[in-house]
Structures are given as C-alpha cells and as structure tokens.
Short mmCIF file of C-alpha atoms in Angstrom, two decimals:
data_model
loop_
_atom_site.label_atom_id
_atom_site.label_comp_id
_atom_site.label_asym_id
_atom_site.label_seq_id
_atom_site.Cartn_x
_atom_site.Cartn_y
_atom_site.Cartn_z
CA MET A 1 53.14 147.10 80.93
CA ARG A 2 54.97 149.34 83.44
CA ILE A 3 58.27 148.42 81.75
CA LEU A 4 56.78 149.18 78.34
CA SER A 5 55.61 152.59 79.58
CA THR A 6 59.10 153.41 80.89
CA LEU A 7 60.71 152.43 77.62
CA PHE A 8 58.18 154.50 75.77
CA SER A 9 59.15 157.54 77.83
CA PHE A 10 62.83 157.01 77.02
CA ALA A 11 61.92 156.72 73.35
CA ILE A 12 60.25 160.13 73.45
CA LEU A 13 63.39 161.65 75.03
CA GLY A 14 65.46 160.03 72.35
CA GLY A 15 63.42 161.74 69.66
CA GLY A 16 61.29 158.99 68.19
CA LEU A 17 60.15 155.41 67.87
CA TRP A 18 61.05 153.08 65.02
CA TRP A 19 59.36 150.07 63.48
CA VAL A 20 61.59 147.67 61.63
CA ASP A 21 60.84 144.89 59.17
CA GLY A 22 59.74 141.58 60.53
CA HIS A 23 57.10 140.87 63.09
CA TYR A 24 56.96 144.39 64.55
CA PRO A 25 59.49 143.73 67.33
CA ALA A 26 59.48 147.38 68.41
CA LEU A 27 55.94 146.90 69.64
CA LYS A 28 57.41 144.73 72.38
CA HIS A 29 59.27 147.78 73.70
CA ILE A 30 56.76 150.59 73.59
CA ALA A 31 53.45 151.26 75.28
CA LEU A 32 50.74 152.34 72.92
CA GLU A 33 49.18 154.87 75.27
CA LYS A 34 48.09 158.49 75.09
CA LEU A 35 50.98 160.81 75.62
CA ASN A 36 50.96 163.42 78.40
CA SER A 37 51.33 167.18 78.07
CA GLY A 38 49.45 167.38 74.78
CA LYS A 39 52.05 165.35 72.87
CA VAL A 40 50.85 163.41 69.83
CA ALA A 41 52.33 160.59 67.80
CA SER A 42 52.79 161.03 64.08
CA PHE A 43 54.32 159.02 61.27
CA GLU A 44 57.57 160.57 60.11
CA VAL A 45 57.42 162.70 56.99
CA LYS A 46 59.44 161.02 54.21
CA TYR A 47 58.64 163.34 51.30
CA THR A 48 58.68 167.12 51.19
CA ALA A 49 56.04 169.01 49.24
CA LYS A 50 58.75 170.06 46.77
CA GLN A 51 59.75 166.47 46.14
CA ILE A 52 56.14 165.54 45.48
CA ILE A 53 55.64 168.46 43.12
CA ASP A 54 58.86 167.74 41.25
CA LYS A 55 57.93 164.05 40.90
CA ASN A 56 54.41 164.85 39.67
CA LYS A 57 54.99 167.95 37.55
CA SER A 58 53.02 166.55 34.64
CA ASP A 59 49.94 166.37 36.86
CA LEU A 60 50.50 169.44 39.04
CA VAL A 61 52.60 172.19 37.43
CA LYS A 62 51.71 171.27 33.85
CA THR A 63 53.05 174.41 32.16
CA SER A 64 55.04 177.51 33.00
CA LYS A 65 51.72 179.29 33.44
CA HIS A 66 50.67 176.96 36.27
CA LYS A 67 51.90 178.18 39.64
CA CYS A 68 52.07 176.51 43.03
CA GLN A 69 50.13 178.82 45.34
CA SER A 70 50.45 176.92 48.65
CA GLN A 71 51.79 173.74 50.25
CA GLU A 72 50.09 173.06 53.58
CA LEU A 73 51.08 170.21 55.87
CA LYS A 74 48.04 168.63 57.57
CA PHE A 75 47.40 165.60 59.77
CA ALA A 76 44.79 162.87 59.52
CA PRO A 77 43.84 160.81 62.64
CA TYR A 78 44.32 157.03 62.75
CA LEU A 79 44.01 154.33 65.39
CA LEU A 80 46.94 151.95 65.77
CA MET A 81 46.04 148.66 67.48
CA GLU A 82 48.29 145.86 68.63
CA VAL A 83 46.25 142.66 68.19
CA LYS A 84 46.26 138.89 68.35
CA TYR A 85 44.01 136.44 66.53
CA SER A 86 43.75 132.84 65.41
CA LYS A 87 45.39 132.19 62.06
CA ASN A 88 44.15 128.58 62.08
CA ALA A 89 43.40 125.77 64.53
CA THR A 90 47.02 125.53 65.66
CA GLN A 91 48.54 128.99 65.18
CA THR A 92 48.04 132.41 66.79
CA GLY A 93 48.93 135.53 64.84
CA GLU A 94 50.11 138.80 66.39
CA GLY A 95 50.53 142.13 64.65
CA VAL A 96 49.22 145.64 64.30
CA ILE A 97 46.24 147.21 62.54
CA LEU A 98 46.15 150.78 61.33
CA TRP A 99 42.63 152.14 60.97
CA ASP A 100 41.56 155.49 59.50
CA LEU A 101 39.36 157.50 61.86
CA THR A 102 38.08 159.72 59.04
CA ASP A 103 36.57 157.09 56.74
CA GLY A 104 36.43 153.98 58.95
CA GLU A 105 38.67 151.90 56.68
CA MET A 106 41.64 149.68 57.55
CA ILE A 107 45.07 150.18 55.94
CA LEU A 108 46.17 146.91 54.32
CA SER A 109 49.68 148.06 53.49
CA ALA A 110 51.48 151.18 54.80
CA LYS A 111 53.91 150.85 51.87
CA THR A 112 51.22 151.71 49.34
CA TRP A 113 48.46 152.90 51.70
CA GLU A 114 46.10 150.37 50.12
CA LYS A 115 42.82 150.34 52.01
CA THR A 116 39.76 148.22 52.58
CA HIS A 117 36.42 149.46 51.30
CA GLY A 118 33.22 148.70 53.14
CA TYR A 119 34.04 148.90 56.87
CA GLY A 120 32.91 152.53 57.05
CA ASP A 121 29.44 151.41 55.92
CA CYS A 122 29.54 148.59 58.47
CA ILE A 123 30.30 150.99 61.34
CA THR A 124 27.51 153.35 60.33
CA ALA A 125 25.07 150.39 60.04
CA HIS A 126 26.20 148.94 63.40
CA ALA A 127 27.07 145.60 61.81
CA SER A 128 26.89 142.73 64.31
CA PRO A 129 29.04 139.56 64.44
CA PHE A 130 26.20 137.71 62.65
CA ASP A 131 26.12 140.42 59.98
CA PHE A 132 29.87 139.99 59.47
CA SER A 133 29.46 136.23 59.09
CA ILE A 134 27.44 137.06 55.94
CA LEU A 135 29.71 139.91 54.79
CA ASN A 136 32.92 137.93 55.24
CA GLY A 137 31.36 134.89 53.54
CA LEU A 138 30.44 137.03 50.53
CA ALA A 139 33.83 138.73 50.46
CA LYS A 140 35.57 135.31 50.28
CA LYS A 141 33.44 134.49 47.24
CA GLY A 142 34.29 137.72 45.42
CA GLY A 143 31.35 139.71 46.76
CA THR A 144 28.48 137.57 45.49
CA SER A 145 27.05 134.13 46.30
CA ASP A 146 23.82 132.19 46.84
CA GLU A 147 22.14 131.15 50.06
CA SER A 148 23.16 127.49 49.89
CA SER A 149 26.85 128.37 49.50
CA LEU A 150 26.64 130.86 52.36
CA LEU A 151 25.02 128.19 54.53
CA LYS A 152 28.14 126.05 54.08
CA SER A 153 30.76 128.80 54.37
CA THR A 154 29.27 130.59 57.40
CA GLN A 155 28.40 127.40 59.29
CA LEU A 156 25.19 129.03 60.52
CA ASP A 157 22.03 126.99 60.72
CA GLN A 158 19.19 127.81 58.35
CA ASP A 159 17.27 129.98 60.81
CA LEU A 160 20.31 132.02 61.91
CA LEU A 161 21.38 132.49 58.31
CA GLY A 162 17.92 133.70 57.34
CA ASN A 163 17.81 136.18 60.22
CA ALA A 164 21.32 137.43 59.43
CA LEU A 165 20.45 137.92 55.74
CA GLU A 166 17.30 139.88 56.65
CA ALA A 167 19.31 142.06 59.08
CA CYS A 168 21.98 142.81 56.45
CA LYS A 169 19.30 143.72 53.93
CA ARG A 170 17.60 146.08 56.40
CA LYS A 171 20.97 147.72 57.09
CA LYS A 172 21.62 148.09 53.32
CA LEU A 173 24.79 146.00 53.58
CA ILE A 174 23.68 143.38 51.03
CA VAL A 175 21.29 143.18 48.10
CA GLN A 176 19.45 140.08 47.01
CA ALA A 177 18.18 139.57 43.45
CA GLY A 178 16.55 136.20 43.03
CA SER A 179 18.91 133.55 44.37
CA ARG A 180 21.98 135.81 44.14
CA ILE A 181 23.19 137.80 47.15
CA ARG A 182 25.85 140.45 46.84
CA LEU A 183 27.65 143.05 48.93
CA HIS A 184 25.98 146.45 48.69
CA MET A 185 29.25 148.37 48.32
CA GLU A 186 30.99 149.42 45.13
CA ASN A 187 34.29 147.59 44.71
CA ALA A 188 33.98 146.13 48.23
CA LYS A 189 37.21 145.00 49.84
CA LEU A 190 37.31 143.49 53.32
CA ALA A 191 40.42 142.24 55.10
CA THR A 192 41.28 138.53 55.02
CA GLU A 193 43.47 138.88 58.17
CA PRO A 194 43.53 141.57 60.89
CA GLU A 195 47.01 142.89 60.14
CA THR A 196 48.50 145.91 58.44
CA ASP A 197 51.81 145.50 56.61
CA ILE A 198 53.70 148.28 58.33
CA SER A 199 57.30 149.32 58.82
CA LEU A 200 57.37 153.04 59.48
CA ALA A 201 58.97 155.63 61.72
CA LEU A 202 56.84 157.12 64.46
CA VAL A 203 57.88 160.40 66.05
CA THR A 204 56.35 162.36 68.91
CA THR A 205 55.71 166.06 69.08
CA SER A 206 53.90 168.49 71.35
CA ASN A 207 52.61 170.41 68.30
CA ALA A 208 51.79 168.60 65.09
CA GLY A 209 52.53 171.83 63.23
CA GLY A 210 49.50 171.74 60.99
CA GLU A 211 45.71 171.40 60.87
CA ARG A 212 44.34 168.12 62.24
CA LEU A 213 41.35 166.65 60.46
CA SER A 214 38.23 165.92 62.47
CA LYS A 215 37.43 162.33 63.32
CA ARG A 216 34.30 160.88 61.77
CA PHE A 217 34.52 157.70 63.85
CA SER A 218 35.63 157.23 67.47
CA ALA A 219 38.23 154.76 68.71
CA ALA A 220 35.44 152.87 70.47
CA GLN A 221 33.52 152.48 67.20
CA ILE A 222 36.63 151.20 65.37
CA LYS A 223 37.43 148.72 68.16
CA LYS A 224 33.88 147.37 68.26
CA ASN A 225 33.73 147.05 64.47
CA ALA A 226 37.08 145.22 64.34
CA THR A 227 36.04 142.83 67.10
CA ASN A 228 32.75 142.06 65.30
CA ALA A 229 34.51 141.68 61.97
CA PHE A 230 37.35 139.34 63.03
CA GLY A 231 35.58 137.00 65.42
CA SER A 232 35.67 135.77 68.96
CA ASP A 233 39.38 134.88 68.96
CA PHE A 234 40.39 138.43 67.99
CA ALA A 235 41.75 140.56 70.85
CA ILE A 236 43.05 144.15 71.02
CA LYS A 237 46.05 144.33 73.34
CA ASN A 238 46.80 148.04 73.05
CA ALA A 239 45.56 151.00 71.03
CA THR A 240 46.67 154.58 70.51
CA GLU A 241 45.72 157.47 68.24
CA ILE A 242 48.39 158.59 65.80
CA PHE A 243 48.44 160.98 62.84
CA LEU A 244 49.30 160.68 59.18
CA PRO A 245 51.02 163.78 57.73
CA PHE A 246 49.82 164.83 54.28
CA TYR A 247 50.08 167.91 52.07
CA ALA A 248 47.33 170.02 50.59
CA ILE A 249 48.99 171.39 47.44
CA THR A 250 47.13 174.19 45.69
CA ILE A 251 47.95 175.03 42.07
CA GLU A 252 46.81 178.22 40.34
CA ASN A 253 45.72 177.50 36.76
CA PRO A 254 46.36 179.94 33.88
CA ASP A 255 42.73 181.10 34.03
CA GLY A 256 43.10 182.04 37.69
CA THR A 257 41.16 179.05 39.08
CA LEU A 258 42.64 177.04 41.94
CA GLN A 259 43.00 173.26 42.18
CA THR A 260 43.89 171.56 45.49
CA THR A 261 45.13 167.98 45.66
CA PHE A 262 46.16 165.92 48.67
CA TRP A 263 49.36 163.89 48.99
CA ASN A 264 50.55 161.34 51.53
CA ALA A 265 53.79 162.62 53.09
CA VAL A 266 54.85 159.06 53.99
CA THR A 267 54.37 157.36 50.62
CA GLY A 268 54.45 160.38 48.30
CA ASN A 269 51.25 159.15 46.65
CA PRO A 270 47.95 161.00 46.25
CA LEU A 271 45.24 160.69 48.86
CA ALA A 272 41.57 160.32 47.97
CA THR A 273 39.84 163.73 48.01
CA ASN A 274 36.70 162.32 49.70
CA LEU A 275 38.86 161.03 52.58
CA VAL A 276 40.39 164.44 53.23
CA LEU A 277 37.12 166.34 52.90
CA GLY A 278 35.29 163.86 55.11
CA LYS A 279 32.72 162.82 52.50
#
C-alpha cells in the first residue's frame, strides 16, 4: 500500500485521477485514503449549468417570462469502496461500490446514476446478516414470497427462519399478510452484486468551491450495512469519501414564485429532491 500511496500523491500533482473502462485498473495504482491539507476528492464536472438549462429548456425556462435566477454548484458526499466478493463457488469478483452518504443507497450505475432503494431503511433499522438473508431472498423473488419458498432460498433452518422473520417484522422491514411475506419498502430494489458500474474522472481540490451537503449516514454505518448485506465472503479493501458535484438551478416563474431543481453535473440528469434536501 506504500507504493499505492506514493502513486496517489503523484496523481494529485498531475491534476487528477482517471478511471477507464474495464475492470477498474486505475484502482491498482491509487490509494483510496483521506487526503492531507484539507484536500477532497470529487468527480469531475462534465456538464455546465448552462448546458443543462439549454438541454432542458422545456422543463426549466419554459417561456420568455421564465428567468434563471441562480445556478449554484454544490457537492454531495459519497463513500467509494474497493471490494472483493464471491461470484460463485469457483470465482472471486473485485470491483468498486459507490454509496450515497445522504440517503444510504448504493449507486448501481454511474452512467445513469441508477440507485438501489431500501438500504437506507436497513441502516436505520440496524439490519443484521440474518435480516438480510430474508430481505435478499425476497428481493430475488420480486419482493414477495411465502415462508416455504424462503426456507429453501435462504437455507436457514425452520427456527432461524422464524426468528429472522419476527426480527424483520419488528424492524418494519417486511410485512406478512397470511402466508405472503413482502418487503416493506415502496419499489424496493436491492443489489444483486456488490459492484457499481463506474468509469469516471476523479479530481482533487483543496476547496470544493461550493456547499457540501451534510451526511445522514457515517462511513462506518455504510461499511457495516454492506458487510451484512453481501455476506461473509464480502471484504472491503479500501474506502474513501468523495463528492458528487450537482447544480441547484433556481427559476423565477412569471408570477414571481421561485422553483429550484437539482441536477447531476456528471450525468446531466435531474437528482431526486428528497436526496438533496435530506428527507
């Protein structure tokens, strides 16, 4: 890791770090550690606020009477983890996971910023490995199943399964109606593998240049949740906090009211308002 740390320092001097397509080879040459002297790591901005406004005029500046009042660049905190895990009985997988520290959800693809839905609830409820055996079993069956099917898919004995089901019900993670058991999350989406599809530029700066959102979850909470979710063969090799740049674009409507929307500066797509406001 000393060599990785040295290479990371040279990358900072060079102006940035780059991921390329494939199996994240750049992660072999950088150390995912906290930077000294107050420096932070941030994904590189790919879209300007003007480009986003021009591309989405029909939604933002709808008429000549709508005016753009402000375009603020902000930063949302994420945890980037280099991990390894068992793909199957004969193959180990290695990759990276990007996890949102504001809502507790994992990014499935950094190309679209598609996310999971449900891990935030699991963190808040302190979901255990046994809880996740139930949750993952239900997720594989589309979010709903019966006890006999879960008994086969989770490979728990009857007593352990019963205890796990009761624990999940107490934690409001599942709901049981008759023989049917379902995830207690609207449009639940859990990850099938602990990897984020990512190929993005990462730059370093001593001043992010904009407001940083507060973290709702700590790195320790995210790590514990990921370990519980992905099983005993899952291991976190390195982890570092990085930031996603996004724009808060405020439009003045003809009646004088203001409307603020949030846009991912990496993908150019809108961000969920509840994510930005911490709801």
